[in-house]
Amino acid sequence: MSPASDVPTLSPDVVRALAAGTTDWISSWWTVAAVAALAVALLALGWRASRRRAAAGRPRRRWITIASASVATVLALALAANVTAGYFPTVGALGRWTGSMLGLDEGGDDADGGAPAGEVAEVTIPVPADVSMPSSSTWIYTPPGYDASRTYPVLLLAHGSPGTSADWITAGEAPHVLDVLIDAGVIDPVIAVAFDMNGTGPGADDTECLDSTTGGSDVESYLDDVVVPWVDATYATNGTHLIAGFSAGAFCALDQGLRHPETYAGIVAIAPYLDPGSGGEAMLATAAERAAHDVRAYAPALPTADQAVALMLVDDDDGTVREHLVQTADDLRGVGRSVLLHQVDAGHTWAGAREAFPLALVDVARHLGLTPVTSTS
């Protein structure tokens, strides 16, 4: 692990601002308990009412009680799953996800504490037929006060598997995190791009950002040759690109970033895998092709590059994963990368990703000179 002195320290005000409004009743175990208690109470009341009707010689009407209790039970289970996974931290996140499913754009608002918020827009990037990618939504965050007469770095955001491009906007709360860090002067204003890494054909739901050799999508080509150039041509960018991801998206960020240092100056990988796993087996036809994307194998032989990498472990990472990441971090330092390796006390969930993301982003921004201050303490 990196020394504690290497881990960015966020001021109490920034920590409070990051936490403000990021959870509410929809992500509380108290809500789960209350709804579960309601289900039990409905069953108990129904049972008593049924007995009274039977004693009076009237027909029992259990279906109303059973239906109501069933709805409450399903709701309690859904809420429990959400609390565990952290997918909808707030009702607002659920609303944004619903809006994304309905094709509704997100607009700017005031961030917590009255600070100006960035704009979030849903766009459809034209897809060339040769990459075999489906038409999909890409979510673009522009910072507060976005001004086309100046230029900004770009942060690419890769979701996990299963997942969609909206995940970093809803479950990851990326706009809120960026609003807070930018408003506090911790990082420079950035443009963020949450792209869809789902494809077609074999491995469609777990592409790992690979170019398929089994008849599926060419996701790497789509990202590097379509998404990045389109963003640079459409928005006021300065040529500096970072890529971040969670879980399968973290492998995407790490593999794409390390093999394309000329495109990506910084990498944020939260709960990363070091090989493409079963997704690679579906996307790539041969063992040699899969080996070419094994980060552990190729890291020691990478060309030297000035690149900032933040590897964030979570509690769910077992000893073997931790050992492999420690060795990979050392290998990357040996080929010129600046590497932060840090563990957060959270699980392999979006709640864990939300906790790790600000620290990792600040570390990468600091090493790339994308911060207006030298210390966040």
Short mmCIF file of C-alpha atoms in Angstrom, two decimals:
data_model
loop_
_atom_site.label_atom_id
_atom_site.label_comp_id
_atom_site.label_asym_id
_atom_site.label_seq_id
_atom_site.Cartn_x
_atom_site.Cartn_y
_atom_site.Cartn_z
CA MET A 1 0.00 0.00 0.00
CA SER A 2 1.05 3.58 -0.55
CA PRO A 3 2.24 5.45 2.56
CA ALA A 4 -0.51 7.36 4.36
CA SER A 5 1.35 10.56 3.51
CA ASP A 6 0.72 9.88 -0.20
CA VAL A 7 -3.05 9.62 0.20
CA PRO A 8 -4.83 12.94 -0.45
CA THR A 9 -6.42 14.54 2.59
CA LEU A 10 -9.71 16.31 2.03
CA SER A 11 -10.69 19.15 4.34
CA PRO A 12 -13.61 18.61 6.74
CA ASP A 13 -15.68 21.09 4.72
CA VAL A 14 -15.10 19.11 1.53
CA VAL A 15 -15.89 15.82 3.27
CA ARG A 16 -19.15 17.25 4.61
CA ALA A 17 -20.07 18.66 1.21
CA LEU A 18 -19.38 15.32 -0.46
CA ALA A 19 -21.60 13.54 2.07
CA ALA A 20 -24.42 16.09 1.89
CA GLY A 21 -27.41 14.78 0.03
CA THR A 22 -25.73 11.53 -1.05
CA THR A 23 -27.98 9.25 1.02
CA ASP A 24 -31.58 9.43 2.18
CA TRP A 25 -34.41 7.12 3.21
CA ILE A 26 -34.18 5.03 0.05
CA SER A 27 -30.69 3.82 1.08
CA SER A 28 -31.36 3.35 4.81
CA TRP A 29 -31.68 0.07 6.71
CA TRP A 30 -34.24 1.84 8.90
CA THR A 31 -36.50 2.10 5.87
CA VAL A 32 -36.00 -1.60 5.14
CA ALA A 33 -36.89 -2.46 8.72
CA ALA A 34 -39.98 -0.25 8.66
CA VAL A 35 -41.31 -1.73 5.42
CA ALA A 36 -40.56 -5.29 6.59
CA ALA A 37 -42.41 -4.56 9.84
CA LEU A 38 -45.33 -3.27 7.80
CA ALA A 39 -45.44 -6.53 5.85
CA VAL A 40 -45.51 -8.54 9.08
CA ALA A 41 -48.17 -6.28 10.56
CA LEU A 42 -50.36 -6.64 7.48
CA LEU A 43 -50.14 -10.41 7.67
CA ALA A 44 -50.97 -10.39 11.37
CA LEU A 45 -53.94 -8.06 10.91
CA GLY A 46 -55.19 -10.09 7.98
CA TRP A 47 -54.95 -13.31 9.95
CA ARG A 48 -56.93 -11.81 12.84
CA ALA A 49 -59.55 -10.35 10.50
CA SER A 50 -59.86 -13.68 8.72
CA ARG A 51 -60.45 -15.51 12.00
CA ARG A 52 -63.12 -13.00 13.03
CA ARG A 53 -64.94 -13.37 9.72
CA ALA A 54 -64.79 -17.14 10.00
CA ALA A 55 -66.15 -17.02 13.55
CA ALA A 56 -69.03 -14.85 12.32
CA GLY A 57 -69.79 -17.30 9.54
CA ARG A 58 -68.73 -14.94 6.80
CA PRO A 59 -66.37 -15.92 3.94
CA ARG A 60 -62.72 -15.13 4.43
CA ARG A 61 -61.15 -12.53 2.15
CA ARG A 62 -57.45 -13.22 2.47
CA TRP A 63 -56.37 -12.08 -0.96
CA ILE A 64 -56.41 -8.37 -0.08
CA THR A 65 -54.16 -8.91 2.94
CA ILE A 66 -51.89 -11.34 1.13
CA ALA A 67 -51.53 -9.00 -1.83
CA SER A 68 -50.74 -6.00 0.39
CA ALA A 69 -48.24 -7.96 2.47
CA SER A 70 -46.63 -9.34 -0.69
CA VAL A 71 -46.16 -5.85 -2.11
CA ALA A 72 -44.61 -4.68 1.16
CA THR A 73 -42.32 -7.74 1.25
CA VAL A 74 -41.14 -7.21 -2.33
CA LEU A 75 -40.53 -3.53 -1.58
CA ALA A 76 -38.54 -4.41 1.55
CA LEU A 77 -36.40 -6.86 -0.43
CA ALA A 78 -35.82 -4.30 -3.18
CA LEU A 79 -34.83 -1.66 -0.65
CA ALA A 80 -32.49 -4.12 1.08
CA ALA A 81 -30.83 -4.94 -2.24
CA ASN A 82 -30.40 -1.24 -2.95
CA VAL A 83 -28.90 -0.53 0.48
CA THR A 84 -26.43 -3.39 -0.06
CA ALA A 85 -25.44 -2.43 -3.61
CA GLY A 86 -25.72 1.34 -3.21
CA TYR A 87 -27.17 1.68 -6.71
CA PHE A 88 -29.70 4.39 -5.85
CA PRO A 89 -28.19 6.40 -2.98
CA THR A 90 -31.00 8.97 -3.05
CA VAL A 91 -34.47 9.46 -4.44
CA GLY A 92 -32.87 12.02 -6.74
CA ALA A 93 -30.55 9.34 -8.14
CA LEU A 94 -33.56 7.12 -8.77
CA GLY A 95 -35.23 10.04 -10.52
CA ARG A 96 -32.17 10.64 -12.71
CA TRP A 97 -32.04 6.94 -13.60
CA THR A 98 -35.73 7.00 -14.46
CA GLY A 99 -35.13 10.10 -16.55
CA SER A 100 -32.30 8.37 -18.39
CA MET A 101 -34.57 5.42 -19.18
CA LEU A 102 -37.20 7.84 -20.50
CA GLY A 103 -34.65 9.87 -22.46
CA LEU A 104 -35.01 13.02 -20.37
CA ASP A 105 -32.05 15.41 -20.20
CA GLU A 106 -30.57 16.49 -16.87
CA GLY A 107 -30.14 20.20 -16.33
CA GLY A 108 -28.03 22.29 -14.01
CA ASP A 109 -29.15 23.06 -10.49
CA ASP A 110 -27.61 24.32 -7.31
CA ALA A 111 -25.21 21.92 -5.64
CA ASP A 112 -25.51 21.34 -1.91
CA GLY A 113 -24.72 24.49 0.01
CA GLY A 114 -25.87 26.75 -2.83
CA ALA A 115 -22.77 26.31 -5.00
CA PRO A 116 -23.44 26.35 -8.76
CA ALA A 117 -23.83 22.92 -10.31
CA GLY A 118 -22.54 21.65 -13.60
CA GLU A 119 -24.81 20.71 -16.48
CA VAL A 120 -25.53 17.08 -17.38
CA ALA A 121 -26.78 16.29 -20.88
CA GLU A 122 -27.66 13.07 -22.66
CA VAL A 123 -26.24 12.82 -26.17
CA THR A 124 -26.12 10.19 -28.88
CA ILE A 125 -22.73 9.93 -30.54
CA PRO A 126 -22.88 8.76 -34.18
CA VAL A 127 -21.60 5.20 -34.42
CA PRO A 128 -19.77 3.97 -37.54
CA ALA A 129 -21.03 0.61 -38.74
CA ASP A 130 -17.58 -0.96 -38.70
CA VAL A 131 -17.33 -0.99 -34.87
CA SER A 132 -20.63 -2.91 -34.50
CA MET A 133 -21.72 -0.87 -31.49
CA PRO A 134 -25.39 -0.24 -30.73
CA SER A 135 -26.72 3.29 -30.64
CA SER A 136 -26.67 4.35 -26.99
CA SER A 137 -26.75 7.29 -24.62
CA THR A 138 -23.59 9.08 -23.54
CA TRP A 139 -23.83 11.43 -20.57
CA ILE A 140 -21.79 14.63 -20.65
CA TYR A 141 -21.07 16.70 -17.55
CA THR A 142 -19.85 20.25 -18.12
CA PRO A 143 -18.58 22.15 -15.08
CA PRO A 144 -20.22 25.19 -13.49
CA GLY A 145 -19.62 28.25 -15.65
CA TYR A 146 -18.55 26.19 -18.66
CA ASP A 147 -17.09 28.63 -21.18
CA ALA A 148 -16.39 27.53 -24.74
CA SER A 149 -13.71 30.22 -25.03
CA ARG A 150 -11.47 28.34 -22.58
CA THR A 151 -10.44 24.68 -22.58
CA TYR A 152 -10.90 21.81 -20.14
CA PRO A 153 -9.48 18.35 -19.46
CA VAL A 154 -11.77 15.38 -20.10
CA LEU A 155 -12.61 12.57 -17.67
CA LEU A 156 -13.96 9.37 -19.29
CA LEU A 157 -16.14 7.23 -16.97
CA ALA A 158 -16.55 3.47 -17.51
CA HIS A 159 -19.39 1.63 -15.76
CA GLY A 160 -19.34 -1.91 -14.39
CA SER A 161 -20.96 -5.08 -15.66
CA PRO A 162 -23.90 -5.34 -15.75
CA GLY A 163 -24.43 -1.62 -16.11
CA THR A 164 -25.21 1.34 -18.34
CA SER A 165 -23.70 4.70 -19.18
CA ALA A 166 -26.06 6.35 -16.68
CA ASP A 167 -24.50 4.51 -13.72
CA TRP A 168 -21.79 7.07 -12.99
CA ILE A 169 -24.41 9.83 -13.12
CA THR A 170 -26.90 8.09 -10.83
CA ALA A 171 -25.24 5.43 -8.66
CA GLY A 172 -21.79 7.03 -8.81
CA GLU A 173 -23.06 10.57 -8.11
CA ALA A 174 -20.21 11.84 -10.31
CA PRO A 175 -21.80 15.25 -10.99
CA HIS A 176 -22.15 15.90 -7.26
CA VAL A 177 -18.56 14.83 -6.56
CA LEU A 178 -17.20 17.00 -9.35
CA ASP A 179 -19.32 19.98 -8.31
CA VAL A 180 -17.96 19.79 -4.76
CA LEU A 181 -14.31 19.29 -5.71
CA ILE A 182 -14.40 22.05 -8.33
CA ASP A 183 -16.26 24.51 -6.09
CA ALA A 184 -13.77 23.88 -3.27
CA GLY A 185 -10.82 24.52 -5.59
CA VAL A 186 -9.53 20.99 -5.09
CA ILE A 187 -9.44 20.14 -8.80
CA ASP A 188 -9.62 22.20 -11.96
CA PRO A 189 -12.95 22.23 -13.82
CA VAL A 190 -13.30 19.15 -16.01
CA ILE A 191 -15.67 17.76 -18.60
CA ALA A 192 -16.84 14.24 -17.71
CA VAL A 193 -18.07 11.69 -20.24
CA ALA A 194 -19.97 8.60 -19.09
CA PHE A 195 -19.99 6.28 -22.11
CA ASP A 196 -21.71 2.95 -22.72
CA MET A 197 -19.36 -0.03 -22.94
CA ASN A 198 -22.12 -2.55 -23.73
CA GLY A 199 -21.92 -4.04 -27.18
CA THR A 200 -23.54 -6.60 -29.46
CA GLY A 201 -22.97 -10.28 -30.12
CA PRO A 202 -20.81 -12.48 -27.87
CA GLY A 203 -19.94 -10.75 -24.60
CA ALA A 204 -22.37 -7.91 -25.27
CA ASP A 205 -23.04 -7.24 -21.58
CA ASP A 206 -19.43 -7.68 -20.45
CA THR A 207 -17.18 -6.33 -23.18
CA GLU A 208 -14.32 -5.21 -20.90
CA CYS A 209 -13.77 -2.46 -23.53
CA LEU A 210 -12.19 -4.97 -25.90
CA ASP A 211 -12.23 -5.22 -29.68
CA SER A 212 -14.04 -8.50 -30.32
CA THR A 213 -12.55 -11.26 -32.44
CA THR A 214 -15.60 -13.50 -31.96
CA GLY A 215 -18.16 -11.49 -33.89
CA GLY A 216 -19.04 -8.89 -31.29
CA SER A 217 -18.41 -5.17 -30.93
CA ASP A 218 -15.11 -3.30 -31.25
CA VAL A 219 -15.45 -1.36 -28.01
CA GLU A 220 -11.83 -0.23 -27.74
CA SER A 221 -11.97 1.25 -31.23
CA TYR A 222 -15.31 2.87 -30.41
CA LEU A 223 -13.88 4.50 -27.29
CA ASP A 224 -10.54 5.62 -28.70
CA ASP A 225 -11.50 6.40 -32.30
CA VAL A 226 -15.10 7.58 -31.93
CA VAL A 227 -15.97 8.80 -28.43
CA VAL A 228 -12.77 10.67 -27.56
CA PRO A 229 -12.43 12.45 -30.94
CA TRP A 230 -16.15 13.35 -30.93
CA VAL A 231 -15.90 14.90 -27.47
CA ASP A 232 -12.77 16.83 -28.45
CA ALA A 233 -14.48 18.12 -31.59
CA THR A 234 -17.72 19.05 -29.84
CA TYR A 235 -16.54 20.57 -26.56
CA ALA A 236 -13.77 22.95 -25.53
CA THR A 237 -11.12 20.43 -24.51
CA ASN A 238 -7.40 20.89 -23.98
CA GLY A 239 -6.10 17.49 -25.09
CA THR A 240 -5.66 16.06 -21.58
CA HIS A 241 -7.75 12.93 -21.00
CA LEU A 242 -8.25 10.85 -17.88
CA ILE A 243 -10.13 7.57 -17.67
CA ALA A 244 -11.84 6.18 -14.58
CA GLY A 245 -13.89 3.07 -13.93
CA PHE A 246 -15.41 0.82 -11.30
CA SER A 247 -15.23 -2.99 -11.27
CA ALA A 248 -15.29 -4.17 -14.92
CA GLY A 249 -15.04 -0.50 -15.84
CA ALA A 250 -11.90 -0.31 -13.71
CA PHE A 251 -10.31 -3.02 -15.84
CA CYS A 252 -11.38 -1.03 -18.89
CA ALA A 253 -9.78 2.13 -17.48
CA LEU A 254 -6.59 0.34 -16.48
CA ASP A 255 -6.14 -1.68 -19.66
CA GLN A 256 -7.06 1.15 -22.02
CA GLY A 257 -5.09 3.73 -20.08
CA LEU A 258 -1.90 1.71 -19.76
CA ARG A 259 -1.86 0.61 -23.39
CA HIS A 260 -2.70 4.11 -24.65
CA PRO A 261 -0.67 6.54 -22.53
CA GLU A 262 -0.58 8.92 -25.49
CA THR A 263 -4.36 9.35 -25.04
CA TYR A 264 -4.86 8.97 -21.28
CA ALA A 265 -2.62 10.94 -18.93
CA GLY A 266 -4.34 9.61 -15.83
CA ILE A 267 -6.14 6.46 -14.68
CA VAL A 268 -8.55 5.88 -11.79
CA ALA A 269 -9.32 2.19 -11.23
CA ILE A 270 -11.71 1.37 -8.37
CA ALA A 271 -11.91 -2.32 -7.39
CA PRO A 272 -10.11 -3.29 -10.59
CA TYR A 273 -9.57 -6.68 -12.13
CA LEU A 274 -6.22 -7.30 -13.77
CA ASP A 275 -7.44 -9.49 -16.63
CA PRO A 276 -10.63 -9.52 -18.72
CA GLY A 277 -11.96 -12.74 -17.15
CA SER A 278 -15.07 -14.37 -18.58
CA GLY A 279 -15.81 -11.26 -20.63
CA GLY A 280 -12.47 -11.71 -22.36
CA GLU A 281 -13.28 -15.33 -23.10
CA ALA A 282 -16.48 -14.24 -24.82
CA MET A 283 -14.89 -11.33 -26.68
CA LEU A 284 -11.52 -12.79 -27.70
CA ALA A 285 -11.04 -15.99 -29.69
CA THR A 286 -7.59 -17.10 -28.51
CA ALA A 287 -5.58 -17.37 -25.32
CA ALA A 288 -2.86 -15.23 -26.90
CA GLU A 289 -5.35 -12.42 -27.51
CA ARG A 290 -6.53 -12.59 -23.92
CA ALA A 291 -2.94 -12.62 -22.64
CA ALA A 292 -2.31 -9.36 -24.47
CA HIS A 293 -4.82 -7.75 -22.09
CA ASP A 294 -3.46 -9.32 -18.89
CA VAL A 295 -2.24 -6.30 -16.93
CA ARG A 296 -0.11 -8.38 -14.56
CA ALA A 297 1.70 -9.92 -17.51
CA TYR A 298 2.40 -6.81 -19.57
CA ALA A 299 2.88 -4.16 -16.87
CA PRO A 300 6.62 -4.82 -16.28
CA ALA A 301 7.37 -4.48 -20.01
CA LEU A 302 5.41 -1.31 -20.72
CA PRO A 303 7.30 1.57 -22.33
CA THR A 304 8.18 4.26 -19.82
CA ALA A 305 5.52 6.96 -19.63
CA ASP A 306 4.68 9.88 -17.38
CA GLN A 307 1.24 8.76 -16.28
CA ALA A 308 -0.69 9.01 -13.01
CA VAL A 309 -2.48 5.86 -11.80
CA ALA A 310 -4.74 5.46 -8.76
CA LEU A 311 -5.59 1.88 -7.79
CA MET A 312 -8.32 1.71 -5.15
CA LEU A 313 -8.98 -1.55 -3.31
CA VAL A 314 -12.16 -2.33 -1.36
CA ASP A 315 -12.77 -4.60 1.63
CA ASP A 316 -14.13 -7.37 -0.59
CA ASP A 317 -10.79 -7.78 -2.37
CA ASP A 318 -9.23 -10.99 -1.09
CA GLY A 319 -5.59 -11.56 -0.22
CA THR A 320 -4.67 -12.83 -3.67
CA VAL A 321 -6.19 -9.81 -5.40
CA ARG A 322 -4.40 -7.51 -2.97
CA GLU A 323 -1.09 -9.30 -3.52
CA HIS A 324 -1.44 -9.04 -7.30
CA LEU A 325 -2.31 -5.34 -7.13
CA VAL A 326 0.65 -4.62 -4.86
CA GLN A 327 2.99 -6.32 -7.34
CA THR A 328 1.38 -4.58 -10.31
CA ALA A 329 1.69 -1.21 -8.59
CA ASP A 330 5.40 -1.85 -8.07
CA ASP A 331 5.79 -2.92 -11.70
CA LEU A 332 4.06 0.25 -12.91
CA ARG A 333 6.29 2.43 -10.75
CA GLY A 334 9.22 0.67 -12.39
CA VAL A 335 8.11 1.92 -15.81
CA GLY A 336 7.67 5.54 -14.80
CA ARG A 337 4.08 5.65 -13.57
CA SER A 338 3.10 7.58 -10.46
CA VAL A 339 0.95 5.07 -8.57
CA LEU A 340 -1.35 5.44 -5.58
CA LEU A 341 -2.47 2.10 -4.09
CA HIS A 342 -5.03 2.60 -1.35
CA GLN A 343 -7.84 0.65 0.29
CA VAL A 344 -11.17 2.12 1.38
CA ASP A 345 -13.32 0.60 4.11
CA ALA A 346 -16.22 -0.25 1.82
CA GLY A 347 -17.42 -3.16 -0.25
CA HIS A 348 -17.48 -3.93 -3.97
CA THR A 349 -20.56 -1.74 -4.42
CA TRP A 350 -21.40 1.68 -5.76
CA ALA A 351 -21.27 2.92 -2.18
CA GLY A 352 -17.63 1.84 -2.13
CA ALA A 353 -17.02 3.46 -5.52
CA ARG A 354 -18.48 6.75 -4.28
CA GLU A 355 -16.14 6.70 -1.29
CA ALA A 356 -13.03 5.91 -3.34
CA PHE A 357 -13.66 8.16 -6.33
CA PRO A 358 -12.89 11.61 -4.82
CA LEU A 359 -9.60 10.51 -3.24
CA ALA A 360 -8.43 8.76 -6.39
CA LEU A 361 -9.41 11.64 -8.66
CA VAL A 362 -7.71 14.22 -6.45
CA ASP A 363 -4.52 12.14 -6.41
CA VAL A 364 -4.41 11.85 -10.20
CA ALA A 365 -5.29 15.53 -10.66
CA ARG A 366 -2.55 16.54 -8.24
CA HIS A 367 0.10 14.59 -10.15
CA LEU A 368 -1.06 15.99 -13.47
CA GLY A 369 -1.15 19.57 -12.25
CA LEU A 370 -4.94 19.72 -12.63
CA THR A 371 -5.48 21.29 -9.24
CA PRO A 372 -5.38 25.01 -8.42
CA VAL A 373 -4.04 24.32 -4.92
CA THR A 374 -1.10 22.26 -3.75
CA SER A 375 -2.79 20.75 -0.70
CA THR A 376 -6.29 19.57 0.11
CA SER A 377 -5.72 19.32 3.82
#
